[in-house]
CSV table of C-alpha atoms in Angstrom, one decimal:
chain,number,residue,atom,x,y,z
A,1,MET,CA,122.5,84.2,130.9
A,2,PRO,CA,121.5,87.9,130.6
A,3,PRO,CA,117.7,88.6,130.8
A,4,ARG,CA,116.0,89.0,127.5
A,5,LYS,CA,115.1,92.5,126.6
A,6,ARG,CA,111.4,93.2,126.4
A,7,LYS,CA,110.3,93.9,122.9
A,8,GLU,CA,109.0,97.4,122.7
A,9,GLN,CA,105.9,98.3,120.7
A,10,PRO,CA,106.4,100.5,117.6
A,11,LYS,CA,105.6,104.2,118.3
A,12,ARG,CA,102.7,104.0,115.8
A,13,THR,CA,101.2,101.1,117.8
A,14,ARG,CA,101.6,102.8,121.1
A,15,ALA,CA,100.1,106.0,119.7
A,16,ARG,CA,97.1,104.0,118.3
A,17,ASP,CA,96.6,102.2,121.6
A,18,ALA,CA,96.7,105.5,123.5
A,19,ALA,CA,94.2,107.0,121.1
A,20,SER,CA,91.9,104.0,121.5
A,21,SER,CA,92.1,104.1,125.3
A,22,ASN,CA,91.3,107.8,125.4
A,23,ALA,CA,88.4,107.3,123.0
A,24,ARG,CA,87.0,104.6,125.3
A,25,ARG,CA,87.2,106.9,128.3
A,26,VAL,CA,85.4,109.6,126.4
A,27,PHE,CA,82.7,107.2,125.3
A,28,LEU,CA,82.2,105.9,128.9
A,29,PHE,CA,82.0,109.5,130.2
A,30,GLN,CA,79.5,110.4,127.6
A,31,PHE,CA,77.4,107.3,128.2
A,32,GLN,CA,77.4,107.9,131.9
A,33,LYS,CA,76.1,111.4,131.3
A,34,VAL,CA,73.4,110.0,129.1
A,35,ARG,CA,72.7,107.3,131.8
A,36,ASP,CA,72.3,109.9,134.6
A,37,ALA,CA,70.0,112.2,132.5
A,38,SER,CA,67.9,109.2,131.4
A,39,ALA,CA,67.7,107.9,135.0
A,40,ALA,CA,66.6,111.2,136.3
A,41,GLU,CA,63.9,111.6,133.7
A,42,THR,CA,62.8,108.0,134.3
A,43,ARG,CA,62.6,108.4,138.0
A,44,ALA,CA,60.5,111.6,137.7
A,45,GLU,CA,57.9,109.7,135.6
A,46,LEU,CA,58.0,106.5,137.7
A,47,SER,CA,57.4,108.3,140.9
A,48,ALA,CA,54.1,109.6,139.5
A,49,CYS,CA,52.8,106.2,138.5
A,50,GLN,CA,50.0,104.8,140.6
A,51,GLN,CA,49.5,101.4,139.1
A,52,LEU,CA,51.9,98.5,138.5
A,53,GLY,CA,51.1,98.2,134.8
A,54,GLU,CA,51.7,101.9,134.2
A,55,PHE,CA,55.0,101.7,136.2
A,56,GLN,CA,56.3,98.9,134.1
A,57,GLN,CA,55.2,100.4,130.8
A,58,ARG,CA,56.9,103.7,131.5
A,59,PHE,CA,60.0,101.7,132.6
A,60,SER,CA,60.0,99.9,129.3
A,61,VAL,CA,59.7,103.1,127.3
A,62,HIS,CA,62.7,104.6,129.1
A,63,VAL,CA,64.8,101.5,128.6
A,64,ASP,CA,64.2,101.7,124.9
A,65,ARG,CA,65.0,105.4,124.9
A,66,LEU,CA,68.3,104.7,126.7
A,67,ALA,CA,69.1,102.0,124.2
A,68,GLY,CA,68.2,104.4,121.3
A,69,THR,CA,71.1,106.7,122.3
A,70,LEU,CA,73.7,104.1,121.5
A,71,PRO,CA,74.0,104.4,117.7
A,72,ALA,CA,74.9,108.1,117.9
A,73,LEU,CA,77.4,107.5,120.7
A,74,PHE,CA,79.0,104.6,118.8
A,75,ALA,CA,79.2,106.7,115.6
A,76,SER,CA,80.9,109.5,117.5
A,77,TYR,CA,83.4,107.1,118.9
A,78,ALA,CA,84.1,105.7,115.4
A,79,GLU,CA,85.0,109.1,114.0
A,80,GLU,CA,88.7,109.4,113.5
A,81,ARG,CA,89.0,105.7,114.4
A,82,CYS,CA,88.4,104.6,110.8
A,83,ASP,CA,92.0,103.4,110.3
A,84,ALA,CA,92.1,101.2,113.4
A,85,SER,CA,92.3,97.6,112.4
A,86,GLU,CA,90.7,96.7,115.7
A,87,LEU,CA,87.6,98.8,115.2
A,88,GLU,CA,85.3,95.8,115.3
A,89,GLN,CA,86.8,94.6,118.6
A,90,GLU,CA,86.7,98.1,120.0
A,91,LEU,CA,83.0,98.4,119.2
A,92,ASN,CA,82.3,95.1,120.9
A,93,GLY,CA,84.1,96.5,124.0
A,94,LEU,CA,81.9,99.5,123.9
A,95,GLY,CA,78.8,97.3,124.0
A,96,SER,CA,80.2,95.5,127.1
A,97,ASN,CA,80.8,98.9,128.7
A,98,ALA,CA,77.3,100.0,128.0
A,99,LYS,CA,75.7,96.8,129.4
A,100,SER,CA,77.9,97.0,132.5
A,101,GLU,CA,76.0,100.3,133.3
A,102,VAL,CA,72.6,98.7,133.3
A,103,ARG,CA,72.6,97.9,137.1
A,104,ASN,CA,73.6,101.5,137.9
A,105,TRP,CA,70.9,102.9,135.6
A,106,ILE,CA,68.1,100.8,137.2
A,107,ALA,CA,69.2,101.8,140.7
A,108,LEU,CA,69.4,105.5,139.7
A,109,ALA,CA,66.0,105.4,137.9
A,110,CYS,CA,64.2,103.6,140.7
A,111,ASP,CA,66.0,104.7,143.9
A,112,GLY,CA,67.9,107.9,142.9
A,113,GLU,CA,71.3,106.7,143.8
A,114,LEU,CA,74.0,104.3,142.7
A,115,PRO,CA,73.7,100.8,144.0
A,116,ASP,CA,75.9,99.2,146.7
A,117,ALA,CA,77.0,95.6,146.6
A,118,ASP,CA,73.8,94.3,148.3
A,119,TRP,CA,71.4,96.3,146.1
A,120,HIS,CA,68.3,94.5,144.7
A,121,ALA,CA,65.8,95.8,142.2
A,122,PRO,CA,62.4,97.1,143.6
A,123,ALA,CA,59.5,94.7,143.7
A,124,THR,CA,57.6,97.0,141.3
A,125,LEU,CA,59.7,95.4,138.5
A,126,ALA,CA,58.7,91.8,139.4
A,127,GLY,CA,58.1,89.8,136.2
A,128,TRP,CA,59.4,92.6,133.9
A,129,PRO,CA,59.7,92.5,130.9
A,130,SER,CA,56.9,89.9,130.6
A,131,LYS,CA,53.4,91.2,130.1
A,132,LEU,CA,51.5,91.6,133.3
A,133,GLU,CA,48.4,89.6,134.0
A,134,PRO,CA,45.2,91.7,134.0
A,135,THR,CA,44.7,91.2,137.7
A,136,ARG,CA,48.1,92.6,138.5
A,137,TYR,CA,48.1,95.4,135.9
A,138,HIS,CA,45.9,97.7,138.1
A,139,MET,CA,47.7,96.8,141.4
A,140,PRO,CA,48.6,99.9,143.3
A,141,VAL,CA,52.4,100.5,143.3
A,142,ARG,CA,52.4,101.3,147.0
A,143,THR,CA,51.2,97.8,148.0
A,144,MET,CA,53.7,95.9,145.9
A,145,GLY,CA,55.9,95.0,148.9
A,146,GLU,CA,52.9,93.4,150.6
A,147,LYS,CA,51.2,91.7,147.6
A,148,LEU,CA,54.3,90.1,146.1
A,149,LYS,CA,56.7,87.7,147.7
A,150,SER,CA,59.5,90.2,148.4
A,151,ASP,CA,61.4,91.2,151.5
A,152,ALA,CA,60.2,93.7,154.0
A,153,GLU,CA,61.7,96.6,152.1
A,154,GLY,CA,59.8,95.7,148.9
A,155,ARG,CA,62.8,94.3,147.0
A,156,LEU,CA,63.2,91.4,144.6
A,157,SER,CA,65.3,88.4,145.4
A,158,ALA,CA,68.8,88.4,143.9
A,159,VAL,CA,67.7,85.9,141.2
A,160,ALA,CA,64.7,88.0,140.2
A,161,ALA,CA,66.7,91.2,140.2
A,162,GLU,CA,69.3,89.6,137.9
A,163,LYS,CA,66.5,88.7,135.5
A,164,VAL,CA,65.4,92.4,135.3
A,165,ILE,CA,69.0,93.5,134.8
A,166,ALA,CA,69.4,90.8,132.0
A,167,GLY,CA,66.2,92.0,130.4
A,168,VAL,CA,67.4,95.6,130.2
A,169,ALA,CA,70.8,94.5,128.9
A,170,SER,CA,69.0,92.4,126.2
A,171,ARG,CA,67.2,95.5,125.0
A,172,LEU,CA,70.5,97.3,124.8
A,173,GLU,CA,72.0,94.4,122.9
A,174,ASP,CA,69.4,94.8,120.2
A,175,GLN,CA,70.4,98.4,119.7
A,176,ILE,CA,74.1,97.6,120.0
A,177,ALA,CA,74.0,95.6,116.8
A,178,MET,CA,72.6,98.6,115.0
A,179,ALA,CA,75.0,100.9,116.7
A,180,ASN,CA,77.9,98.8,115.5
A,181,MET,CA,76.7,99.1,111.9
A,182,ALA,CA,76.1,102.8,112.3
A,183,ALA,CA,79.6,103.3,113.7
A,184,ARG,CA,81.2,101.3,110.8
A,185,ASN,CA,79.2,103.3,108.2
A,186,HIS,CA,80.1,106.6,110.0
A,187,ALA,CA,83.8,105.6,110.0
A,188,GLU,CA,83.7,104.8,106.3
A,189,LYS,CA,82.1,108.1,105.6
A,190,TRP,CA,84.6,110.0,107.7
A,191,ALA,CA,87.5,108.2,105.9
A,192,ALA,CA,86.0,109.0,102.6
A,193,GLU,CA,85.7,112.7,103.5
A,194,GLN,CA,89.3,112.8,104.7
A,195,LYS,CA,90.4,111.3,101.4
A,196,ARG,CA,88.3,113.8,99.4
A,197,GLN,CA,90.0,116.6,101.4
A,198,ARG,CA,93.4,115.2,100.6
A,199,ILE,CA,92.5,115.1,96.9
A,200,GLU,CA,91.3,118.7,97.0
A,201,ASN,CA,94.6,119.6,98.5
A,202,ILE,CA,96.3,118.0,95.5
A,203,PHE,CA,94.1,119.5,92.8
A,204,ARG,CA,91.8,122.5,92.8
A,205,HIS,CA,90.4,124.5,89.9
A,206,SER,CA,88.4,127.6,89.1
A,207,ALA,CA,84.9,127.4,87.6
A,208,ASP,CA,86.3,127.6,84.1
A,209,TYR,CA,89.5,125.6,84.8
A,210,ARG,CA,91.6,128.5,83.5
A,211,SER,CA,93.2,128.6,86.9
A,212,ILE,CA,94.3,125.4,88.7
A,213,THR,CA,96.4,124.4,91.7
A,214,TYR,CA,98.3,121.1,91.5
A,215,LYS,CA,100.4,119.9,94.4
A,216,GLY,CA,100.7,123.4,95.8
A,217,ARG,CA,101.7,125.1,92.6
A,218,ASN,CA,99.4,127.5,90.7
A,219,TYR,CA,98.9,127.3,86.9
A,220,HIS,CA,97.2,129.6,84.5
A,221,LEU,CA,95.9,127.6,81.6
A,222,THR,CA,95.0,128.5,78.0
A,223,ALA,CA,91.5,127.8,76.8
A,224,PHE,CA,92.7,124.7,75.1
A,225,HIS,CA,94.6,123.4,78.2
A,226,ALA,CA,91.6,124.2,80.4
A,227,ALA,CA,89.3,122.3,78.1
A,228,ILE,CA,91.6,119.2,78.2
A,229,VAL,CA,91.8,119.3,82.0
A,230,ARG,CA,88.1,119.8,82.4
A,231,ARG,CA,87.3,116.8,80.2
A,232,LEU,CA,89.7,114.6,82.1
A,233,HIS,CA,88.5,115.8,85.5
A,234,GLU,CA,84.9,115.2,84.6
A,235,ALA,CA,85.8,111.7,83.6
A,236,TYR,CA,87.6,111.2,86.9
A,237,LEU,CA,84.6,112.4,88.9
A,238,ARG,CA,82.4,109.9,87.1
A,239,GLY,CA,84.7,107.1,88.1
A,240,THR,CA,85.9,106.4,84.5
A,241,PRO,CA,89.1,108.4,84.6
A,242,GLU,CA,90.7,107.4,81.3
A,243,LEU,CA,89.9,108.9,77.9
A,244,SER,CA,91.4,108.3,74.5
A,245,GLN,CA,93.6,111.1,73.1
A,246,ALA,CA,91.6,111.0,69.9
A,247,TYR,CA,88.3,111.6,71.7
A,248,ILE,CA,89.8,114.4,73.8
A,249,LEU,CA,91.3,116.1,70.8
A,250,THR,CA,88.0,115.9,68.8
A,251,ALA,CA,85.9,117.1,71.8
A,252,VAL,CA,88.2,119.9,72.8
A,253,ALA,CA,88.8,121.1,69.3
A,254,SER,CA,85.0,121.4,69.0
A,255,ASP,CA,84.8,123.3,72.2
A,256,THR,CA,87.7,125.7,71.5
A,257,ARG,CA,87.6,125.9,67.7
A,258,ASP,CA,91.3,124.9,67.8
A,259,SER,CA,93.0,121.7,66.6
A,260,GLY,CA,96.4,120.1,66.4
A,261,GLU,CA,98.0,117.0,65.5
A,262,ARG,CA,98.8,115.8,69.1
A,263,LEU,CA,97.6,116.9,72.5
A,264,ARG,CA,101.2,116.7,73.7
A,265,ASP,CA,102.1,119.5,71.3
A,266,TYR,CA,100.0,122.0,73.1
A,267,PHE,CA,101.8,121.4,76.4
A,268,LYS,CA,105.2,121.9,74.8
A,269,ARG,CA,104.4,125.6,74.3
A,270,SER,CA,103.4,126.3,77.9
A,271,ASN,CA,102.7,124.5,81.2
A,272,SER,CA,104.9,121.6,80.0
A,273,ASP,CA,105.3,120.3,83.5
A,274,LEU,CA,101.6,119.4,83.6
A,275,TRP,CA,102.2,116.6,81.1
A,276,GLY,CA,104.2,113.5,81.6
A,277,LYS,CA,105.3,111.1,84.3
A,278,ASP,CA,104.3,112.2,87.8
A,279,ALA,CA,102.6,115.3,86.3
A,280,LEU,CA,98.9,116.1,86.4
A,281,ILE,CA,98.2,114.5,83.0
A,282,VAL,CA,99.6,111.0,82.6
A,283,ARG,CA,99.2,108.0,80.3
A,284,GLY,CA,96.3,105.7,81.0
A,285,THR,CA,96.6,101.9,81.4
A,286,THR,CA,95.7,101.3,77.8
A,287,LYS,CA,97.6,102.6,74.7
A,288,GLY,CA,96.4,106.0,73.5
A,289,THR,CA,94.6,107.0,76.7
A,290,LEU,CA,95.2,109.7,79.3
A,291,ARG,CA,94.0,110.4,82.8
A,292,LEU,CA,94.6,112.8,85.7
A,293,ASN,CA,97.2,111.7,88.2
A,294,LEU,CA,94.9,111.8,91.2
A,295,PRO,CA,94.2,109.2,93.8
A,296,PRO,CA,91.1,107.0,93.2
A,297,LEU,CA,87.9,108.6,94.5
A,298,PRO,CA,86.6,106.9,97.7
A,299,ARG,CA,83.7,104.6,97.2
A,300,ILE,CA,81.2,104.2,100.1
A,301,ARG,CA,79.1,101.1,100.2
A,302,GLU,CA,76.9,101.9,103.1
A,303,LYS,CA,75.4,98.9,104.8
A,304,PRO,CA,71.7,99.0,105.8
A,305,ILE,CA,71.0,99.4,109.5
């Protein structure tokens, strides 16, 4: 029996997966740059701390600063990813990537280098993030290795070190939830902006609507034509795109001091291809109404962060 051929992914799916993979690499690269800069700043401040309480307070401040960079990084990732059906799953993956860098960040911040397999957090982080007892708050940083039950090099046990790593990851987790929301909002805004640009490419107009472009073709309108298109376009922008022909005729006749039996009659004389099926001005969903033949305007319902 001949071997079954492996089903190939559609080109669109492969392209989407490639774009997603590349976007994740860019995110990780950007986060590692932020991690390194944050760790260097943290190390500079921690090295100047004299007391244990001050050391752990400054450490907490910098953990929160690192976590605070995530919303902007997530939003940057989400840009141009708005059409990906797996965006939610991808954002969860970014959170895991960010938390996987916690151990590296602590080592860089405290020791100035990436950790090896046997690395343990320094004893100066014993008990963090719990609030220190008053008797330990003023303990000199230099004597931590002697005062606490740590090894000869002033390091925490593996269990205690994992608690510190978990504490930092937990603070990142709080920001990751907000970062996910910010990314989704950003993606929706980006998608809406792209849709607006597509609409503008379909239809553009001068200030007085006497000159318009529709689907790449330029039109020069009479005052009456311009008034009709203006009324319909204003209704479209308000999100109520359909107007009755009777209303338009009355309003436009008042604006232009011109009148006629039917609006359609005015487009028989000139610019006739702007009226009718697949043209700029088409029938509405109810009898006697008209609307512009444009895609619905994007609606953004931004969720609170």
